[in-house]
mmCIF file of C-alpha atoms in Angstrom:
data_model
loop_
_atom_site.group_PDB
_atom_site.id
_atom_site.type_symbol
_atom_site.label_atom_id
_atom_site.label_comp_id
_atom_site.label_asym_id
_atom_site.label_seq_id
_atom_site.Cartn_x
_atom_site.Cartn_y
_atom_site.Cartn_z
ATOM 1 C CA UNK A 275 33.536 2.320 -3.024
ATOM 2 C CA UNK A 276 31.028 5.743 -3.850
ATOM 3 C CA UNK A 277 29.672 3.551 -6.792
ATOM 4 C CA UNK A 278 28.510 0.660 -5.153
ATOM 5 C CA UNK A 279 27.136 2.706 -2.575
ATOM 6 C CA UNK A 280 25.243 5.140 -4.918
ATOM 7 C CA UNK A 281 24.031 2.090 -6.659
ATOM 8 C CA UNK A 282 22.169 0.457 -3.733
ATOM 9 C CA UNK A 283 21.459 4.023 -2.479
ATOM 10 C CA UNK A 284 19.400 3.691 -6.027
ATOM 11 C CA UNK A 285 17.516 0.542 -5.794
ATOM 12 C CA UNK A 286 16.116 1.804 -2.483
ATOM 13 C CA UNK A 287 15.335 5.010 -3.207
ATOM 14 C CA UNK A 288 13.076 2.881 -6.428
ATOM 15 C CA UNK A 289 11.465 0.951 -3.753
ATOM 16 C CA UNK A 290 10.815 3.996 -1.391
ATOM 17 C CA UNK A 291 8.955 5.712 -4.646
ATOM 18 C CA UNK A 292 7.368 2.960 -5.142
ATOM 19 C CA UNK A 293 6.159 1.535 -1.874
ATOM 20 C CA UNK A 294 5.099 4.863 0.171
ATOM 21 C CA UNK A 295 3.791 7.056 -3.093
ATOM 22 C CA UNK A 296 1.002 6.825 -2.222
ATOM 23 C CA UNK A 297 1.572 8.633 1.434
ATOM 24 C CA UNK A 298 3.716 11.644 0.985
ATOM 25 C CA UNK A 299 4.858 13.480 -1.192
ATOM 26 C CA UNK A 300 8.996 13.050 -2.469
ATOM 27 C CA UNK A 301 11.261 12.826 -4.305
ATOM 28 C CA UNK A 302 13.052 10.922 -7.350
ATOM 29 C CA UNK A 303 15.562 9.620 -4.790
ATOM 30 C CA UNK A 304 17.005 7.405 -7.512
ATOM 31 C CA UNK A 305 17.365 10.208 -9.622
ATOM 32 C CA UNK A 306 18.837 12.743 -7.568
ATOM 33 C CA UNK A 307 21.447 10.019 -6.488
ATOM 34 C CA UNK A 308 22.637 9.913 -10.218
ATOM 35 C CA UNK A 309 22.109 13.197 -11.765
ATOM 36 C CA UNK A 310 24.142 14.557 -9.251
ATOM 37 C CA UNK A 311 26.988 11.695 -9.323
ATOM 38 C CA UNK A 312 27.105 12.561 -13.089
ATOM 39 C CA UNK A 313 27.028 16.255 -12.560
ATOM 40 C CA UNK A 314 30.185 16.166 -9.600
ATOM 41 C CA UNK A 315 32.270 14.026 -11.921
ATOM 42 C CA UNK A 316 31.417 13.210 -15.668
ATOM 43 C CA UNK A 317 33.844 10.197 -15.722
ATOM 44 C CA UNK A 318 30.640 8.421 -13.342
ATOM 45 C CA UNK A 319 28.921 8.254 -16.460
ATOM 46 C CA UNK A 320 29.672 5.258 -17.498
ATOM 47 C CA UNK A 321 28.320 2.857 -13.856
ATOM 48 C CA UNK A 322 25.717 5.444 -13.189
ATOM 49 C CA UNK A 323 23.853 4.591 -17.095
ATOM 50 C CA UNK A 324 23.304 1.398 -15.512
ATOM 51 C CA UNK A 325 22.106 2.967 -13.159
ATOM 52 C CA UNK A 326 19.260 5.072 -15.231
ATOM 53 C CA UNK A 327 18.489 2.359 -17.205
ATOM 54 C CA UNK A 328 17.445 0.069 -14.058
ATOM 55 C CA UNK A 329 15.307 3.557 -13.295
ATOM 56 C CA UNK A 330 13.473 4.441 -15.618
ATOM 57 C CA UNK A 331 12.343 0.743 -16.431
ATOM 58 C CA UNK A 332 11.750 -0.618 -13.112
ATOM 59 C CA UNK A 333 9.853 3.536 -12.336
ATOM 60 C CA UNK A 334 7.797 4.221 -15.686
ATOM 61 C CA UNK A 335 8.651 0.502 -17.641
ATOM 62 C CA UNK A 336 10.191 1.775 -20.688
ATOM 63 C CA UNK A 337 13.734 3.236 -21.333
ATOM 64 C CA UNK A 338 12.609 6.711 -22.718
ATOM 65 C CA UNK A 339 11.954 8.672 -19.667
ATOM 66 C CA UNK A 340 15.633 10.121 -18.631
ATOM 67 C CA UNK A 341 18.519 7.799 -19.770
ATOM 68 C CA UNK A 342 18.050 9.605 -23.303
ATOM 69 C CA UNK A 343 18.872 12.842 -20.825
ATOM 70 C CA UNK A 344 21.209 11.128 -19.146
ATOM 71 C CA UNK A 345 23.239 10.128 -21.759
ATOM 72 C CA UNK A 346 23.540 13.617 -22.885
ATOM 73 C CA UNK A 347 24.531 14.959 -19.823
ATOM 74 C CA UNK A 348 28.182 13.904 -20.046
ATOM 75 C CA UNK A 349 28.863 14.464 -23.168
ATOM 76 C CA UNK A 350 27.045 18.227 -23.271
ATOM 77 C CA UNK A 351 29.587 18.706 -20.307
ATOM 78 C CA UNK A 352 32.073 17.827 -22.397
ATOM 79 C CA UNK A 353 31.671 19.314 -25.184
ATOM 80 C CA UNK A 354 30.611 23.092 -23.484
ATOM 81 C CA UNK A 355 33.887 22.504 -20.831
ATOM 82 C CA UNK A 356 36.081 22.925 -23.756
ATOM 83 C CA UNK A 357 34.344 25.657 -25.736
ATOM 84 C CA UNK A 358 33.593 27.809 -23.146
ATOM 85 C CA UNK A 359 35.774 26.451 -19.794
ATOM 86 C CA UNK A 360 34.325 24.568 -16.826
ATOM 87 C CA UNK A 361 31.194 25.939 -15.542
ATOM 88 C CA UNK A 362 28.241 26.195 -13.166
ATOM 89 C CA UNK A 363 25.496 27.254 -15.440
ATOM 90 C CA UNK A 364 25.581 23.864 -18.367
ATOM 91 C CA UNK A 365 25.578 21.979 -15.193
ATOM 92 C CA UNK A 366 22.371 23.478 -13.976
ATOM 93 C CA UNK A 367 20.932 23.682 -17.747
ATOM 94 C CA UNK A 368 21.848 19.446 -17.761
ATOM 95 C CA UNK A 369 20.231 19.235 -14.269
ATOM 96 C CA UNK A 370 17.310 20.729 -15.737
ATOM 97 C CA UNK A 371 17.224 18.759 -19.243
ATOM 98 C CA UNK A 372 16.835 15.869 -17.237
ATOM 99 C CA UNK A 373 14.770 16.741 -14.371
ATOM 100 C CA UNK A 374 11.854 18.517 -16.465
ATOM 101 C CA UNK A 375 10.619 15.340 -18.120
ATOM 102 C CA UNK A 376 9.810 14.113 -15.079
ATOM 103 C CA UNK A 377 6.194 16.663 -14.912
ATOM 104 C CA UNK A 378 5.884 14.974 -18.990
ATOM 105 C CA UNK A 379 5.406 11.501 -16.977
ATOM 106 C CA UNK A 380 3.482 12.921 -14.836
ATOM 107 C CA UNK A 381 5.327 13.765 -11.717
ATOM 108 C CA UNK A 382 3.662 16.947 -9.354
ATOM 109 C CA UNK A 383 5.699 19.897 -9.522
ATOM 110 C CA UNK A 384 6.625 19.633 -5.395
ATOM 111 C CA UNK A 385 7.787 15.935 -6.229
ATOM 112 C CA UNK A 386 10.639 17.377 -8.484
ATOM 113 C CA UNK A 387 11.161 20.736 -6.771
ATOM 114 C CA UNK A 388 12.242 18.004 -3.758
ATOM 115 C CA UNK A 389 14.241 16.141 -7.139
ATOM 116 C CA UNK A 390 16.114 19.228 -7.776
ATOM 117 C CA UNK A 391 16.874 20.436 -4.059
ATOM 118 C CA UNK A 392 18.120 17.081 -3.281
ATOM 119 C CA UNK A 393 20.070 16.708 -5.885
ATOM 120 C CA UNK A 394 21.797 19.869 -5.708
ATOM 121 C CA UNK A 395 22.595 19.085 -2.141
ATOM 122 C CA UNK A 396 23.983 15.489 -2.924
ATOM 123 C CA UNK A 397 25.618 17.323 -6.071
ATOM 124 C CA UNK A 398 27.191 19.750 -3.360
ATOM 125 C CA UNK A 399 28.475 17.034 -1.369
ATOM 126 C CA UNK A 400 29.935 14.864 -3.927
ATOM 127 C CA UNK A 401 31.954 17.591 -5.388
ATOM 128 C CA UNK A 402 33.173 18.788 -2.097
ATOM 129 C CA UNK A 403 34.422 14.522 -1.758
ATOM 130 C CA UNK A 404 36.278 14.688 -5.115
ATOM 131 C CA UNK A 405 38.098 17.553 -4.650
ATOM 132 C CA UNK A 406 39.340 15.925 -1.487
ATOM 133 C CA UNK A 407 40.199 12.863 -3.124
ATOM 134 C CA UNK B 207 44.740 23.680 -30.336
ATOM 135 C CA UNK B 208 44.557 20.054 -29.774
ATOM 136 C CA UNK B 209 41.370 18.440 -29.837
ATOM 137 C CA UNK B 210 40.419 16.386 -25.874
ATOM 138 C CA UNK B 211 40.749 12.899 -25.876
ATOM 139 C CA UNK B 212 37.216 12.742 -26.388
ATOM 140 C CA UNK B 213 36.718 14.076 -29.648
ATOM 141 C CA UNK B 214 39.474 12.124 -31.254
ATOM 142 C CA UNK B 215 38.378 8.882 -29.713
ATOM 143 C CA UNK B 216 35.814 6.903 -31.693
ATOM 144 C CA UNK B 217 35.200 4.484 -28.678
ATOM 145 C CA UNK B 218 32.535 7.358 -27.801
ATOM 146 C CA UNK B 219 30.811 6.030 -30.978
ATOM 147 C CA UNK B 220 30.799 2.708 -30.535
ATOM 148 C CA UNK B 221 29.848 2.789 -27.184
ATOM 149 C CA UNK B 222 26.362 5.116 -28.139
ATOM 150 C CA UNK B 223 25.633 1.871 -30.618
ATOM 151 C CA UNK B 224 25.871 -0.229 -27.963
ATOM 152 C CA UNK B 225 23.809 1.886 -26.083
ATOM 153 C CA UNK B 226 20.718 2.324 -29.299
ATOM 154 C CA UNK B 227 21.344 -1.136 -30.058
ATOM 155 C CA UNK B 228 20.304 -2.385 -26.235
ATOM 156 C CA UNK B 229 17.795 0.373 -26.369
ATOM 157 C CA UNK B 230 15.759 -0.888 -29.017
ATOM 158 C CA UNK B 231 16.405 -4.736 -27.780
ATOM 159 C CA UNK B 232 14.917 -4.214 -24.281
ATOM 160 C CA UNK B 233 12.821 -1.825 -25.322
ATOM 161 C CA UNK B 234 9.618 -4.489 -26.418
ATOM 162 C CA UNK B 235 10.935 -7.130 -23.996
ATOM 163 C CA UNK B 236 8.584 -5.915 -20.962
ATOM 164 C CA UNK B 237 11.073 -5.993 -18.566
ATOM 165 C CA UNK B 238 9.196 -3.047 -16.192
ATOM 166 C CA UNK B 239 6.685 -5.358 -14.829
ATOM 167 C CA UNK B 240 9.189 -7.874 -14.221
ATOM 168 C CA UNK B 241 11.159 -5.634 -12.264
ATOM 169 C CA UNK B 242 8.476 -4.014 -10.486
ATOM 170 C CA UNK B 243 7.253 -7.808 -9.262
ATOM 171 C CA UNK B 244 11.137 -9.036 -8.547
ATOM 172 C CA UNK B 245 11.065 -5.652 -6.079
ATOM 173 C CA UNK B 246 7.736 -6.404 -3.718
ATOM 174 C CA UNK B 247 10.100 -8.299 -1.280
ATOM 175 C CA UNK B 248 11.873 -5.146 -0.803
ATOM 176 C CA UNK B 249 8.707 -3.140 -0.597
ATOM 177 C CA UNK B 250 7.422 -5.361 1.717
ATOM 178 C CA UNK B 251 10.015 -5.603 3.875
ATOM 179 C CA UNK B 252 10.392 -1.565 4.166
ATOM 180 C CA UNK B 253 6.610 -1.737 4.945
ATOM 181 C CA UNK B 254 6.973 -3.745 7.873
ATOM 182 C CA UNK B 255 8.354 -1.276 10.335
ATOM 183 C CA UNK B 256 4.712 0.594 9.863
ATOM 184 C CA UNK B 257 2.366 -2.672 10.216
ATOM 185 C CA UNK B 258 4.617 -3.174 13.171
ATOM 186 C CA UNK B 259 3.952 0.052 14.774
ATOM 187 C CA UNK B 260 -0.046 -0.749 13.748
ATOM 188 C CA UNK B 261 -0.240 -3.733 15.383
ATOM 189 C CA UNK B 262 1.330 -2.088 18.732
ATOM 190 C CA UNK B 263 -0.510 1.009 18.508
ATOM 191 C CA UNK B 264 -3.607 -1.242 19.335
ATOM 192 C CA UNK B 265 -2.184 -2.175 22.874
ATOM 193 C CA UNK B 266 -2.677 1.690 23.319
ATOM 194 C CA UNK B 267 -6.554 1.395 22.745
ATOM 195 C CA UNK B 268 -9.295 1.653 24.815
ATOM 196 C CA UNK B 269 -11.229 -1.946 25.209
ATOM 197 C CA UNK B 270 -14.574 -0.502 25.088
ATOM 198 C CA UNK B 271 -13.108 1.207 21.003
ATOM 199 C CA UNK B 272 -12.097 -2.514 20.238
ATOM 200 C CA UNK B 273 -15.016 -3.774 20.993
ATOM 201 C CA UNK B 274 -16.690 -1.414 19.213
ATOM 202 C CA UNK B 275 -14.680 -2.207 15.466
ATOM 203 C CA UNK B 276 -15.530 -5.703 16.443
ATOM 204 C CA UNK B 277 -19.038 -5.479 16.319
ATOM 205 C CA UNK B 278 -18.912 -3.296 13.524
ATOM 206 C CA UNK B 279 -16.381 -5.623 11.576
ATOM 207 C CA UNK B 280 -18.890 -8.455 12.772
ATOM 208 C CA UNK B 281 -22.175 -7.520 11.170
ATOM 209 C CA UNK B 282 -20.096 -5.749 7.443
ATOM 210 C CA UNK B 283 -18.676 -9.998 7.955
ATOM 211 C CA UNK B 284 -22.922 -10.965 7.950
ATOM 212 C CA UNK B 285 -23.869 -8.735 5.562
ATOM 213 C CA UNK B 286 -21.375 -9.417 3.121
ATOM 214 C CA UNK B 287 -22.361 -13.338 3.785
ATOM 215 C CA UNK B 288 -25.985 -12.783 2.775
ATOM 216 C CA UNK B 289 -24.404 -10.865 -0.765
ATOM 217 C CA UNK B 290 -22.381 -13.677 -1.200
ATOM 218 C CA UNK B 291 -24.972 -16.039 -0.470
ATOM 219 C CA UNK B 292 -27.576 -14.089 -3.127
ATOM 220 C CA UNK B 293 -24.791 -13.884 -5.551
ATOM 221 C CA UNK B 294 -24.646 -17.654 -5.341
ATOM 222 C CA UNK B 295 -28.169 -18.443 -6.427
ATOM 223 C CA UNK B 296 -28.510 -15.619 -8.825
ATOM 224 C CA UNK B 297 -25.127 -17.770 -10.423
ATOM 225 C CA UNK B 298 -27.166 -21.092 -10.205
ATOM 226 C CA UNK B 299 -30.453 -19.184 -11.548
ATOM 227 C CA UNK B 300 -28.381 -17.349 -14.503
ATOM 228 C CA UNK B 301 -26.845 -21.379 -15.002
ATOM 229 C CA UNK B 302 -30.262 -23.315 -15.398
ATOM 230 C CA UNK B 303 -31.491 -20.207 -17.242
ATOM 231 C CA UNK B 304 -28.221 -20.264 -19.894
ATOM 232 C CA UNK B 305 -29.132 -24.125 -20.048
ATOM 233 C CA UNK B 306 -32.571 -24.091 -20.753
ATOM 234 C CA UNK B 307 -31.286 -21.621 -23.826
ATOM 235 C CA UNK B 308 -28.679 -23.617 -24.969
ATOM 236 C CA UNK B 309 -26.590 -20.913 -24.377
ATOM 237 C CA UNK B 310 -22.627 -21.620 -23.407
ATOM 238 C CA UNK B 311 -22.098 -21.355 -19.782
ATOM 239 C CA UNK B 312 -19.835 -18.938 -18.531
ATOM 240 C CA UNK B 313 -17.602 -19.711 -15.785
ATOM 241 C CA UNK B 314 -18.238 -17.489 -12.841
ATOM 242 C CA UNK B 315 -15.535 -14.908 -11.328
ATOM 243 C CA UNK B 316 -14.460 -15.097 -7.344
ATOM 244 C CA UNK B 317 -13.780 -11.845 -6.159
ATOM 245 C CA UNK B 318 -10.802 -11.461 -4.194
ATOM 246 C CA UNK B 319 -9.079 -8.965 -1.343
ATOM 247 C CA UNK B 320 -5.833 -7.667 -3.041
ATOM 248 C CA UNK B 321 -3.520 -5.473 -0.146
ATOM 249 C CA UNK B 322 -1.862 -2.459 -1.882
ATOM 250 C CA UNK B 323 1.355 -2.392 -1.529
ATOM 251 C CA UNK B 324 3.193 -0.086 -3.837
ATOM 252 C CA UNK B 325 2.066 2.626 -6.908
ATOM 253 C CA UNK B 326 3.842 3.996 -9.682
ATOM 254 C CA UNK B 327 4.908 7.470 -8.019
ATOM 255 C CA UNK B 328 3.145 9.748 -11.285
ATOM 256 C CA UNK B 329 0.576 11.949 -10.030
ATOM 257 C CA UNK B 330 -2.248 9.497 -10.703
ATOM 258 C CA UNK B 331 -0.687 6.322 -9.948
ATOM 259 C CA UNK B 332 -1.087 4.037 -13.010
ATOM 260 C CA UNK B 333 -0.413 1.348 -11.885
ATOM 261 C CA UNK B 334 0.086 -0.455 -8.555
ATOM 262 C CA UNK B 335 1.601 -3.339 -7.175
ATOM 263 C CA UNK B 336 -0.723 -5.647 -5.210
ATOM 264 C CA UNK B 337 -0.420 -8.806 -2.888
ATOM 265 C CA UNK B 338 -2.913 -11.829 -4.275
ATOM 266 C CA UNK B 339 -2.826 -15.473 -4.118
ATOM 267 C CA UNK B 340 -4.041 -17.365 -7.373
ATOM 268 C CA UNK B 341 -4.533 -13.903 -9.430
ATOM 269 C CA UNK B 342 -3.618 -14.656 -13.264
ATOM 270 C CA UNK B 343 -3.001 -11.579 -16.181
ATOM 271 C CA UNK B 344 -5.867 -9.781 -17.551
ATOM 272 C CA UNK B 345 -7.811 -10.107 -14.163
ATOM 273 C CA UNK B 346 -10.359 -7.218 -13.422
ATOM 274 C CA UNK B 347 -9.710 -5.357 -10.503
ATOM 275 C CA UNK B 348 -12.082 -2.924 -9.227
ATOM 276 C CA UNK B 349 -12.493 -0.999 -5.974
ATOM 277 C CA UNK B 350 -15.827 -0.373 -3.842
ATOM 278 C CA UNK B 351 -16.604 2.725 -6.298
ATOM 279 C CA UNK B 352 -15.413 1.711 -9.805
ATOM 280 C CA UNK B 353 -13.229 -0.500 -12.415
ATOM 281 C CA UNK B 354 -9.546 0.297 -11.484
ATOM 282 C CA UNK B 355 -7.539 -2.175 -14.558
ATOM 283 C CA UNK B 356 -6.679 -4.940 -15.190
ATOM 284 C CA UNK B 357 -3.508 -7.227 -13.774
ATOM 285 C CA UNK B 358 -0.543 -7.148 -16.215
ATOM 286 C CA UNK B 359 1.463 -9.963 -14.831
ATOM 287 C CA UNK B 360 1.875 -11.622 -11.765
ATOM 288 C CA UNK B 361 4.783 -13.480 -9.862
ATOM 289 C CA UNK B 362 4.614 -15.140 -7.253
ATOM 290 C CA UNK B 363 1.418 -13.906 -4.375
ATOM 291 C CA UNK B 364 2.143 -10.253 -5.747
ATOM 292 C CA UNK B 365 0.267 -8.812 -9.084
ATOM 293 C CA UNK B 366 1.422 -5.520 -10.971
ATOM 294 C CA UNK B 367 -2.617 -3.531 -12.225
ATOM 295 C CA UNK B 368 -2.612 -1.323 -15.493
ATOM 296 C CA UNK B 369 -5.256 1.105 -14.328
ATOM 297 C CA UNK B 370 -7.643 2.540 -16.649
ATOM 298 C CA UNK B 371 -5.724 5.888 -16.911
ATOM 299 C CA UNK B 372 -2.954 3.807 -18.908
ATOM 300 C CA UNK B 373 -3.194 4.350 -22.739
ATOM 301 C CA UNK B 374 -2.676 -0.015 -23.671
ATOM 302 C CA UNK B 375 -6.140 -0.325 -22.231
ATOM 303 C CA UNK B 376 -9.443 0.033 -23.368
ATOM 304 C CA UNK B 377 -12.665 -0.915 -21.960
ATOM 305 C CA UNK B 378 -16.275 -0.891 -23.720
ATOM 306 C CA UNK B 379 -18.864 1.010 -22.035
ATOM 307 C CA UNK B 380 -22.689 2.207 -22.162
ATOM 308 C CA UNK B 381 -25.177 4.285 -19.885
ATOM 309 C CA UNK B 382 -26.935 2.179 -17.484
ATOM 310 C CA UNK B 383 -29.863 1.000 -19.382
ATOM 311 C CA UNK B 384 -29.267 2.697 -22.828
ATOM 312 C CA UNK B 385 -28.438 1.088 -25.943
ATOM 313 C CA UNK B 386 -25.348 3.378 -26.417
ATOM 314 C CA UNK B 387 -21.862 1.300 -27.456
ATOM 315 C CA UNK B 388 -18.649 3.662 -26.928
ATOM 316 C CA UNK B 389 -15.140 2.505 -26.324
ATOM 317 C CA UNK B 390 -13.005 4.205 -22.836
ATOM 318 C CA UNK B 391 -9.170 4.866 -22.899
ATOM 319 C CA UNK B 392 -6.216 6.508 -20.675
ATOM 320 C CA UNK B 393 -5.062 9.359 -21.813
ATOM 321 C CA UNK B 394 -2.627 9.765 -18.047
ATOM 322 C CA UNK B 395 -4.807 12.171 -16.186
ATOM 323 C CA UNK B 396 -8.210 11.583 -17.770
ATOM 324 C CA UNK B 397 -10.211 9.267 -20.029
ATOM 325 C CA UNK B 398 -11.500 10.117 -23.401
ATOM 326 C CA UNK B 399 -14.743 8.276 -24.521
ATOM 327 C CA UNK B 400 -14.735 7.092 -27.781
ATOM 328 C CA UNK B 401 -17.226 6.442 -30.618
ATOM 329 C CA UNK B 402 -20.044 8.663 -28.960
ATOM 330 C CA UNK B 403 -22.464 9.966 -31.580
ATOM 331 C CA UNK B 404 -23.626 13.487 -31.539
ATOM 332 C CA UNK B 405 -27.181 12.263 -30.973
ATOM 333 C CA UNK B 406 -26.816 10.052 -27.613
ATOM 334 C CA UNK B 407 -24.054 12.478 -26.327
ATOM 335 C CA UNK B 408 -24.318 11.709 -22.014
ATOM 336 C CA UNK B 409 -24.975 15.049 -20.281
ATOM 337 C CA UNK B 410 -21.920 15.967 -18.192
ATOM 338 C CA UNK B 411 -21.716 14.483 -14.704
ATOM 339 C CA UNK B 412 -23.389 10.902 -16.398
ATOM 340 C CA UNK B 413 -21.665 7.669 -14.832
ATOM 341 C CA UNK B 414 -20.648 4.879 -17.556
ATOM 342 C CA UNK B 415 -21.010 1.673 -17.044
ATOM 343 C CA UNK B 416 -18.850 -1.616 -18.737
ATOM 344 C CA UNK B 417 -21.209 -3.147 -21.131
ATOM 345 C CA UNK B 418 -19.852 -6.321 -21.094
ATOM 346 C CA UNK B 419 -19.264 -6.550 -24.824
ATOM 347 C CA UNK B 420 -15.931 -8.444 -25.972
ATOM 348 C CA UNK B 421 -16.187 -10.488 -22.587
ATOM 349 C CA UNK B 422 -13.553 -9.002 -20.978
ATOM 350 C CA UNK B 423 -14.917 -6.630 -18.111
ATOM 351 C CA UNK B 424 -18.332 -8.005 -16.727
ATOM 352 C CA UNK B 425 -20.869 -5.636 -17.070
ATOM 353 C CA UNK B 426 -22.542 -3.064 -14.677
ATOM 354 C CA UNK B 427 -19.142 -1.894 -13.697
ATOM 355 C CA UNK B 428 -19.085 1.697 -12.789
ATOM 356 C CA UNK B 429 -15.584 3.272 -15.389
ATOM 357 C CA UNK B 430 -16.011 6.956 -15.426
ATOM 358 C CA UNK B 431 -17.995 10.105 -14.894
ATOM 359 C CA UNK B 432 -18.078 12.236 -17.797
ATOM 360 C CA UNK B 433 -16.539 15.509 -16.837
ATOM 361 C CA UNK B 434 -17.228 17.380 -20.496
ATOM 362 C CA UNK B 435 -18.479 16.964 -23.872
ATOM 363 C CA UNK B 436 -17.369 19.413 -26.925
ATOM 364 C CA UNK B 437 -19.541 18.919 -30.398
ATOM 365 C CA UNK B 438 -17.085 19.138 -33.865
ATOM 366 C CA UNK B 439 -17.933 20.730 -36.508
ATOM 367 C CA UNK B 440 -18.740 18.439 -38.921
ATOM 368 C CA UNK B 441 -17.702 15.018 -37.030
ATOM 369 C CA UNK B 442 -20.478 11.955 -36.639
ATOM 370 C CA UNK B 443 -18.227 12.099 -33.037
ATOM 371 C CA UNK B 444 -18.322 13.978 -29.597
ATOM 372 C CA UNK B 445 -15.181 14.841 -28.046
ATOM 373 C CA UNK B 446 -15.947 12.974 -24.432
ATOM 374 C CA UNK B 447 -13.751 13.528 -21.622
ATOM 375 C CA UNK B 448 -13.953 11.399 -17.843
ATOM 376 C CA UNK B 449 -12.516 11.048 -14.740
ATOM 377 C CA UNK B 450 -12.182 7.356 -13.290
ATOM 378 C CA UNK B 451 -15.402 5.969 -10.989
ATOM 379 C CA UNK B 452 -12.385 4.592 -8.722
ATOM 380 C CA UNK B 453 -9.939 6.412 -6.934
ATOM 381 C CA UNK B 454 -7.441 3.924 -5.609
ATOM 382 C CA UNK B 455 -4.458 6.300 -5.072
ATOM 383 C CA UNK B 456 -5.150 6.072 -1.245
ATOM 384 C CA UNK B 457 -6.997 2.683 -1.488
ATOM 385 C CA UNK B 458 -5.468 0.313 0.590
ATOM 386 C CA UNK B 459 -7.708 -2.721 -0.194
ATOM 387 C CA UNK B 460 -8.732 -3.514 -3.865
ATOM 388 C CA UNK B 461 -10.605 -6.744 -5.165
ATOM 389 C CA UNK B 462 -9.713 -8.700 -7.419
ATOM 390 C CA UNK B 463 -11.968 -10.834 -9.706
ATOM 391 C CA UNK B 464 -9.906 -13.999 -10.515
ATOM 392 C CA UNK B 465 -11.880 -16.476 -13.468
ATOM 393 C CA UNK B 466 -12.934 -19.953 -12.618
ATOM 394 C CA UNK B 467 -11.495 -19.415 -9.346
ATOM 395 C CA UNK B 468 -12.816 -19.758 -5.783
ATOM 396 C CA UNK B 469 -14.015 -17.635 -3.874
ATOM 397 C CA UNK B 470 -12.572 -17.036 -0.117
#
């Protein structure tokens, strides 16, 4: 149930970013959703990556915005979880590593901060959901 | 300690390889503009409640305010009609002069209003989505202040525009009434003016306009205002940085010059 819902919301997020960026500062809705899904459960990468492709192509017309980092996130998490044990620091690092490129691609600091905060919130909700189920 | 499954399983290697090939194949396919155009109907649907509110709010405005707006709109309409007529006369004169001088006839472009329905989310809005009929790729887009960019691709009444801040666009520019021939190219958040000799360096604040060289951009449209001039030791050309004259980030309407089209 979660994958189709998140991917649908991801499309709505991209549409909001394209349609309302001239009016107000807003987070990168779809990136926050997709990244939170991987951080909450690294096994989600299989359906998150196509979403990341769509995100990069629709918003930046390139696949080099966040996709390369989204590919690295589950691999990095698996590697560090195995070496040092599961923990939050590697996940915070992955969160920053994937969102900082937004600043390079011309997004404002306020939009970046909103994206990080939104991602943290969705990550918390999804992590609780995966613990319960 | 046994290795985890992901380290022994070769499927990761294959998935990585397939992803790399996919990236390599997709990169030159220009999927981005098509995706943006495909999302245009959804963006318009999301705009619908705001448009309804705008229309509904007219019911709560006083009759006097509305009448004042109508008078203002009628005056503006008459002014524009006079300007269009003057332009027609000038075009006809130009056509006859070119005929007398045995020069080729240039098909005049007609300007059409285009509603802005979306921007790329970066701070400078380097790409814009428009609702416009009859536009073609490489049509010029301008605001009331100056040049905005070029139409990249079109589909079913919508067009995506690359602005002059995009690194893929270079505009031949000059100083009004001068002999300078330079090239303005986008650098993401500002414009670099190439090929300006040190002796012809423009003053800070000077406005560069399209020179008409190359035939794509008509001459005389304001492009950029010079913000910095740097003389480099041992170099023939100076390094000139400029800001776009047009501020399209907040504009609701832009104009598209449709080559060979009829004015509306």
